[in-house]
Short mmCIF file of C-alpha atoms in Angstrom, two decimals:
data_model
loop_
_atom_site.label_atom_id
_atom_site.label_comp_id
_atom_site.label_asym_id
_atom_site.label_seq_id
_atom_site.Cartn_x
_atom_site.Cartn_y
_atom_site.Cartn_z
CA MET A 9 -52.27 122.17 -159.67
CA PRO A 10 -51.49 119.33 -157.20
CA HIS A 11 -49.27 120.02 -154.22
CA VAL A 12 -47.33 116.85 -155.08
CA GLU A 13 -46.42 116.18 -158.71
CA TYR A 14 -46.12 112.59 -159.94
CA HIS A 15 -43.80 111.60 -162.77
CA ALA A 16 -42.70 108.05 -163.59
CA GLU A 17 -39.99 107.25 -166.11
CA GLY A 18 -37.39 104.51 -166.47
CA GLY A 19 -38.78 102.56 -163.53
CA VAL A 20 -38.46 105.52 -161.14
CA ALA A 21 -41.53 107.29 -159.73
CA GLN A 22 -40.67 110.85 -158.71
CA LEU A 23 -42.86 112.58 -156.13
CA THR A 24 -42.14 116.33 -156.11
CA LEU A 25 -43.35 118.42 -153.16
CA ASN A 26 -44.43 121.65 -154.83
CA VAL A 27 -45.77 124.27 -152.43
CA PRO A 28 -43.77 127.49 -152.94
CA PRO A 29 -41.79 129.02 -151.43
CA ALA A 30 -40.67 126.41 -148.85
CA ASN A 31 -42.75 123.30 -149.72
CA CYS A 32 -44.40 123.43 -146.29
CA TYR A 33 -47.14 120.88 -145.84
CA SER A 34 -50.79 121.44 -145.10
CA TYR A 35 -53.63 118.94 -144.88
CA ALA A 36 -54.20 119.46 -148.62
CA MET A 37 -50.55 118.71 -149.40
CA MET A 38 -50.59 115.60 -147.23
CA GLN A 39 -53.70 114.39 -149.06
CA ASP A 40 -51.85 114.80 -152.36
CA LEU A 41 -48.77 113.05 -150.99
CA ASP A 42 -50.93 110.19 -149.73
CA ALA A 43 -52.51 109.84 -153.18
CA ALA A 44 -49.11 109.95 -154.90
CA ILE A 45 -47.72 107.24 -152.61
CA LEU A 46 -50.67 104.99 -153.42
CA ARG A 47 -50.28 105.72 -157.12
CA ALA A 48 -46.62 104.67 -156.93
CA ARG A 49 -47.57 101.52 -155.02
CA PHE A 50 -50.00 100.42 -157.72
CA ASP A 51 -47.80 101.50 -160.63
CA ALA A 52 -46.36 98.20 -161.90
CA GLU A 53 -43.74 100.06 -163.94
CA ALA A 54 -42.45 102.02 -160.92
CA HIS A 55 -39.80 100.06 -159.03
CA VAL A 56 -38.21 102.85 -156.97
CA ILE A 57 -39.75 106.00 -155.45
CA VAL A 58 -37.81 109.27 -155.25
CA VAL A 59 -39.20 112.12 -153.10
CA VAL A 60 -37.82 115.61 -153.79
CA GLY A 61 -38.77 119.25 -153.21
CA ALA A 62 -39.48 121.70 -156.02
CA GLY A 63 -37.03 124.54 -156.54
CA GLU A 64 -33.44 125.21 -155.49
CA LYS A 65 -33.75 126.04 -151.79
CA PHE A 66 -36.08 123.64 -149.97
CA PHE A 67 -36.83 119.96 -149.76
CA CYS A 68 -39.48 120.78 -147.17
CA ALA A 69 -39.53 123.23 -144.27
CA GLY A 70 -42.14 121.22 -142.36
CA ALA A 71 -45.72 122.01 -141.48
CA ASP A 72 -47.36 125.29 -142.45
CA ILE A 73 -47.06 127.15 -139.12
CA ARG A 74 -49.50 129.90 -140.10
CA MET A 75 -52.11 127.26 -140.89
CA LEU A 76 -51.54 125.56 -137.53
CA LYS A 77 -51.66 128.84 -135.60
CA GLY A 78 -55.20 129.48 -136.78
CA ALA A 79 -56.48 125.91 -136.36
CA ASP A 80 -58.37 124.51 -133.38
CA PRO A 81 -56.89 121.64 -131.30
CA THR A 82 -59.19 119.01 -132.82
CA PHE A 83 -58.06 119.90 -136.35
CA LYS A 84 -54.42 119.93 -135.25
CA TYR A 85 -54.74 116.45 -133.76
CA ASN A 86 -56.40 115.00 -136.86
CA PHE A 87 -53.94 116.80 -139.11
CA CYS A 88 -51.00 115.21 -137.26
CA LEU A 89 -52.72 111.82 -137.24
CA HIS A 90 -53.26 111.90 -141.00
CA ALA A 91 -49.68 113.10 -141.60
CA ASN A 92 -48.38 110.21 -139.49
CA GLU A 93 -50.53 107.73 -141.43
CA THR A 94 -49.33 109.15 -144.76
CA ILE A 95 -45.64 108.99 -143.83
CA ALA A 96 -46.07 105.47 -142.43
CA ARG A 97 -47.64 104.46 -145.74
CA LEU A 98 -44.53 105.71 -147.52
CA GLU A 99 -42.32 103.79 -145.08
CA GLN A 100 -44.27 100.55 -145.48
CA THR A 101 -44.62 100.64 -149.28
CA PRO A 102 -42.77 97.55 -150.61
CA LYS A 103 -40.61 99.58 -152.99
CA LEU A 104 -37.32 101.29 -152.26
CA VAL A 105 -37.88 104.95 -151.25
CA ILE A 106 -35.13 107.54 -151.69
CA ALA A 107 -35.42 111.06 -150.26
CA ALA A 108 -33.47 113.52 -152.43
CA LEU A 109 -32.64 116.42 -150.12
CA ASN A 110 -32.14 119.21 -152.63
CA GLY A 111 -32.40 122.02 -150.06
CA HIS A 112 -33.32 122.80 -146.45
CA CYS A 113 -34.93 119.81 -144.75
CA VAL A 114 -36.14 120.79 -141.29
CA GLY A 115 -38.96 119.90 -138.92
CA GLY A 116 -41.66 117.93 -140.67
CA GLY A 117 -39.55 117.94 -143.81
CA LEU A 118 -36.92 115.81 -142.08
CA GLU A 119 -39.69 113.66 -140.63
CA ILE A 120 -40.82 112.85 -144.19
CA ALA A 121 -37.23 112.10 -145.16
CA LEU A 122 -36.72 109.84 -142.13
CA ALA A 123 -39.50 107.59 -143.45
CA ALA A 124 -37.47 106.99 -146.63
CA ASP A 125 -35.12 104.03 -146.86
CA ILE A 126 -32.18 106.06 -148.17
CA ARG A 127 -31.51 109.79 -147.79
CA ILE A 128 -29.24 111.52 -150.32
CA ALA A 129 -28.40 115.21 -149.88
CA ARG A 130 -26.89 117.91 -152.10
CA ARG A 131 -23.72 119.24 -150.46
CA GLY A 132 -24.02 122.86 -149.32
CA ALA A 133 -27.69 123.10 -150.25
CA GLY A 134 -29.13 123.67 -146.79
CA GLN A 135 -29.66 122.62 -143.21
CA CYS A 136 -31.50 119.74 -141.59
CA GLY A 137 -32.77 119.12 -138.10
CA LEU A 138 -35.80 118.96 -135.82
CA PRO A 139 -36.09 122.41 -134.16
CA GLU A 140 -39.74 122.10 -133.03
CA VAL A 141 -38.81 122.70 -129.37
CA ALA A 142 -38.35 126.39 -130.27
CA LEU A 143 -42.12 126.49 -130.96
CA GLY A 144 -42.95 124.84 -127.64
CA VAL A 145 -43.84 121.50 -129.26
CA LEU A 146 -42.06 118.26 -130.16
CA PRO A 147 -41.46 116.65 -133.56
CA GLY A 148 -44.90 115.08 -133.85
CA THR A 149 -44.83 113.39 -137.25
CA GLY A 150 -42.60 110.51 -136.32
CA GLY A 151 -39.44 112.47 -135.61
CA THR A 152 -38.94 111.42 -131.99
CA GLN A 153 -39.37 107.76 -132.89
CA ARG A 154 -37.52 107.46 -136.21
CA LEU A 155 -34.55 109.65 -135.26
CA THR A 156 -34.11 107.67 -132.02
CA ARG A 157 -34.12 104.40 -133.94
CA LEU A 158 -31.69 105.81 -136.49
CA ILE A 159 -28.97 107.41 -134.34
CA GLY A 160 -29.71 106.22 -130.79
CA LYS A 161 -31.62 107.63 -127.83
CA SER A 162 -29.08 109.99 -126.29
CA ALA A 163 -27.94 111.58 -129.56
CA ALA A 164 -31.53 112.02 -130.73
CA ILE A 165 -32.66 113.63 -127.47
CA GLU A 166 -29.67 115.99 -127.53
CA LEU A 167 -30.37 117.16 -131.09
CA MET A 168 -34.09 117.65 -130.54
CA ALA A 169 -33.73 119.29 -127.11
CA GLU A 170 -31.17 121.74 -128.49
CA GLY A 171 -33.33 122.33 -131.56
CA ARG A 172 -30.10 122.52 -133.52
CA THR A 173 -29.86 122.30 -137.27
CA MET A 174 -26.79 121.15 -139.17
CA ASP A 175 -25.41 120.98 -142.69
CA PHE A 176 -25.68 117.77 -144.68
CA ASP A 177 -22.05 116.76 -144.17
CA GLU A 178 -22.56 116.69 -140.40
CA ALA A 179 -25.84 114.86 -140.88
CA HIS A 180 -23.92 112.31 -142.93
CA LYS A 181 -21.38 111.80 -140.15
CA LEU A 182 -24.22 111.23 -137.66
CA GLY A 183 -25.89 108.68 -139.94
CA ILE A 184 -28.97 110.79 -140.66
CA VAL A 185 -28.01 111.14 -144.33
CA ASN A 186 -26.68 108.14 -146.29
CA LYS A 187 -24.86 109.98 -149.09
CA VAL A 188 -23.93 113.55 -150.03
CA PHE A 189 -23.59 114.44 -153.70
CA ASP A 190 -21.87 117.46 -155.23
CA ALA A 191 -24.05 119.15 -157.85
CA PRO A 192 -24.02 122.66 -159.41
CA SER A 193 -27.83 122.93 -159.27
CA ALA A 194 -30.86 121.22 -157.78
CA ALA A 195 -31.81 119.93 -161.23
CA ASP A 196 -28.39 118.33 -161.68
CA PHE A 197 -28.66 116.84 -158.21
CA VAL A 198 -32.05 115.29 -158.92
CA GLY A 199 -30.63 113.85 -162.13
CA GLN A 200 -27.81 112.25 -160.15
CA VAL A 201 -30.26 110.78 -157.64
CA ARG A 202 -32.42 109.38 -160.45
CA GLU A 203 -29.34 107.74 -161.98
CA TYR A 204 -28.52 106.25 -158.58
CA ALA A 205 -32.13 105.03 -158.23
CA LYS A 206 -31.87 103.21 -161.55
CA ARG A 207 -29.36 100.84 -159.93
CA PHE A 208 -32.36 99.24 -158.24
CA VAL A 209 -34.51 98.94 -161.37
CA PRO A 210 -34.81 95.85 -163.62
CA PRO A 211 -33.13 94.34 -165.56
CA ALA A 212 -30.07 95.18 -163.42
CA LYS A 213 -31.71 94.56 -160.04
CA ALA A 214 -34.46 92.29 -158.73
CA SER A 215 -36.66 95.12 -157.49
CA LEU A 216 -39.25 92.76 -155.97
CA ALA A 217 -36.51 91.33 -153.75
CA VAL A 218 -35.36 94.85 -152.85
CA GLY A 219 -38.92 95.84 -151.93
CA LEU A 220 -39.51 92.77 -149.76
CA LEU A 221 -36.15 92.96 -147.99
CA LYS A 222 -37.10 96.57 -147.23
CA ARG A 223 -40.36 95.30 -145.68
CA ALA A 224 -38.43 92.67 -143.71
CA CYS A 225 -36.25 95.43 -142.23
CA GLN A 226 -38.89 98.16 -141.77
CA THR A 227 -41.58 95.89 -140.30
CA GLY A 228 -39.40 93.15 -138.83
CA GLY A 229 -37.21 95.69 -137.10
CA GLU A 230 -40.16 96.62 -134.89
CA LEU A 231 -40.87 92.98 -133.92
CA GLY A 232 -39.22 90.55 -131.54
CA LEU A 233 -36.54 88.35 -133.09
CA LEU A 234 -38.67 85.22 -133.50
CA ASP A 235 -41.55 87.17 -135.07
CA GLY A 236 -39.10 89.00 -137.31
CA LEU A 237 -37.58 85.72 -138.45
CA ALA A 238 -41.06 84.36 -139.19
CA LEU A 239 -41.82 87.42 -141.33
CA GLU A 240 -38.48 87.00 -143.11
CA ARG A 241 -39.30 83.37 -143.96
CA GLU A 242 -42.70 84.29 -145.39
CA LEU A 243 -41.25 87.05 -147.54
CA GLN A 244 -38.49 84.70 -148.71
CA GLN A 245 -41.11 82.14 -149.73
CA ARG A 246 -42.84 84.79 -151.82
CA LEU A 247 -39.54 85.46 -153.56
CA PHE A 248 -38.87 81.74 -154.13
CA GLN A 249 -42.10 81.74 -156.14
CA SER A 250 -41.09 84.75 -158.23
CA SER A 251 -39.79 84.86 -161.80
CA ASP A 252 -36.78 86.86 -160.65
CA ALA A 253 -35.67 84.15 -158.23
CA THR A 254 -35.90 81.56 -161.01
CA GLU A 255 -33.90 83.85 -163.30
CA GLY A 256 -31.33 84.76 -160.66
CA LEU A 257 -30.57 81.17 -159.70
CA ALA A 258 -30.40 80.07 -163.35
CA ALA A 259 -28.08 82.95 -164.28
CA TYR A 260 -25.75 82.08 -161.41
CA VAL A 261 -25.51 78.42 -162.46
CA GLU A 262 -25.09 79.37 -166.12
CA LYS A 263 -22.47 82.02 -165.26
CA ARG A 264 -24.29 84.87 -167.02
CA THR A 265 -25.75 88.25 -166.07
CA PRO A 266 -29.36 87.90 -164.87
CA ASN A 267 -32.16 89.70 -166.70
CA PHE A 268 -34.58 90.65 -163.94
CA THR A 269 -38.16 91.84 -164.54
CA GLY A 270 -39.26 92.83 -161.03
CA ARG A 271 -41.78 90.00 -160.93
#
C-alpha cells in the first residue's frame, strides 16, 4: 500500500499521507508524495490539490525520528535534500494547493503545510509548531525559510527558538493558518475542505488563472521587483491566449456568468 494515497474527484486531487500512527515521513513516504504531486500536476482533470493526513489525530508529526537516529550522516543529508525538493515541487506546481490540517501538524508536518498556498485547520484537533530545537537540530525542510517569509523574522525566530507548539486558533491569529473550521470529525472536516476547494474548480473559477497567479506570487515573490513584473507579464500573456480569458471577457461584456473550463 502506498504511503500517500491519490484520489481525484470533482476537479480536486486529494493526497492523503497514510503512515500510521502519526503519518511521519520517511524516504519511502517522500518518494510516494513526490510521485503523487507529479501525478496531480499531469492530471488534466485535477484543478486543485488538497493534502491531508489519514486518521483523526495527525496531519503529520514530521520526520520518522527512529529512522533518522539509525541513519548515517550521508543518508540524512540526502534524505533532507530530497524532502526539500519534493516540498518545493508541491509549492511550485501551477495548481492551487490546500493543506487540510485534520490533526497535529508539527515539525516536518508543518513544513509540508507551509509549502501549500492555503492552510485550513480543524478547530481543537491538535497542535502545530516547529519544535526541532528540542532535538538539537533546526527545521531543515524549509521551515526556517518559509515561516520567516510568512510571519516575519523576529516572530519566526522566537517560535522556533522556544520550540513552542500552539493550537490552531493561535496559529490563525499569527497568520500561519488561513482558516479554522469547526467539524465533529476528521472526515467531516475533509469534506468541508473539499467543498471549499471546489470554489476554485471550473466552471465556477478559471483554475488556469488561479494556478498561474499562484506561480506569479510563489516564484515572483523571491525575485526583485523588475524580474517579478517581467514574470507576471509573461504569465498574463499565457492567460490572454487561453480559452478561459476569451470566455471571461465575453461573459463580462454580455453580462452573464462565465463558464470556465480551466484551459
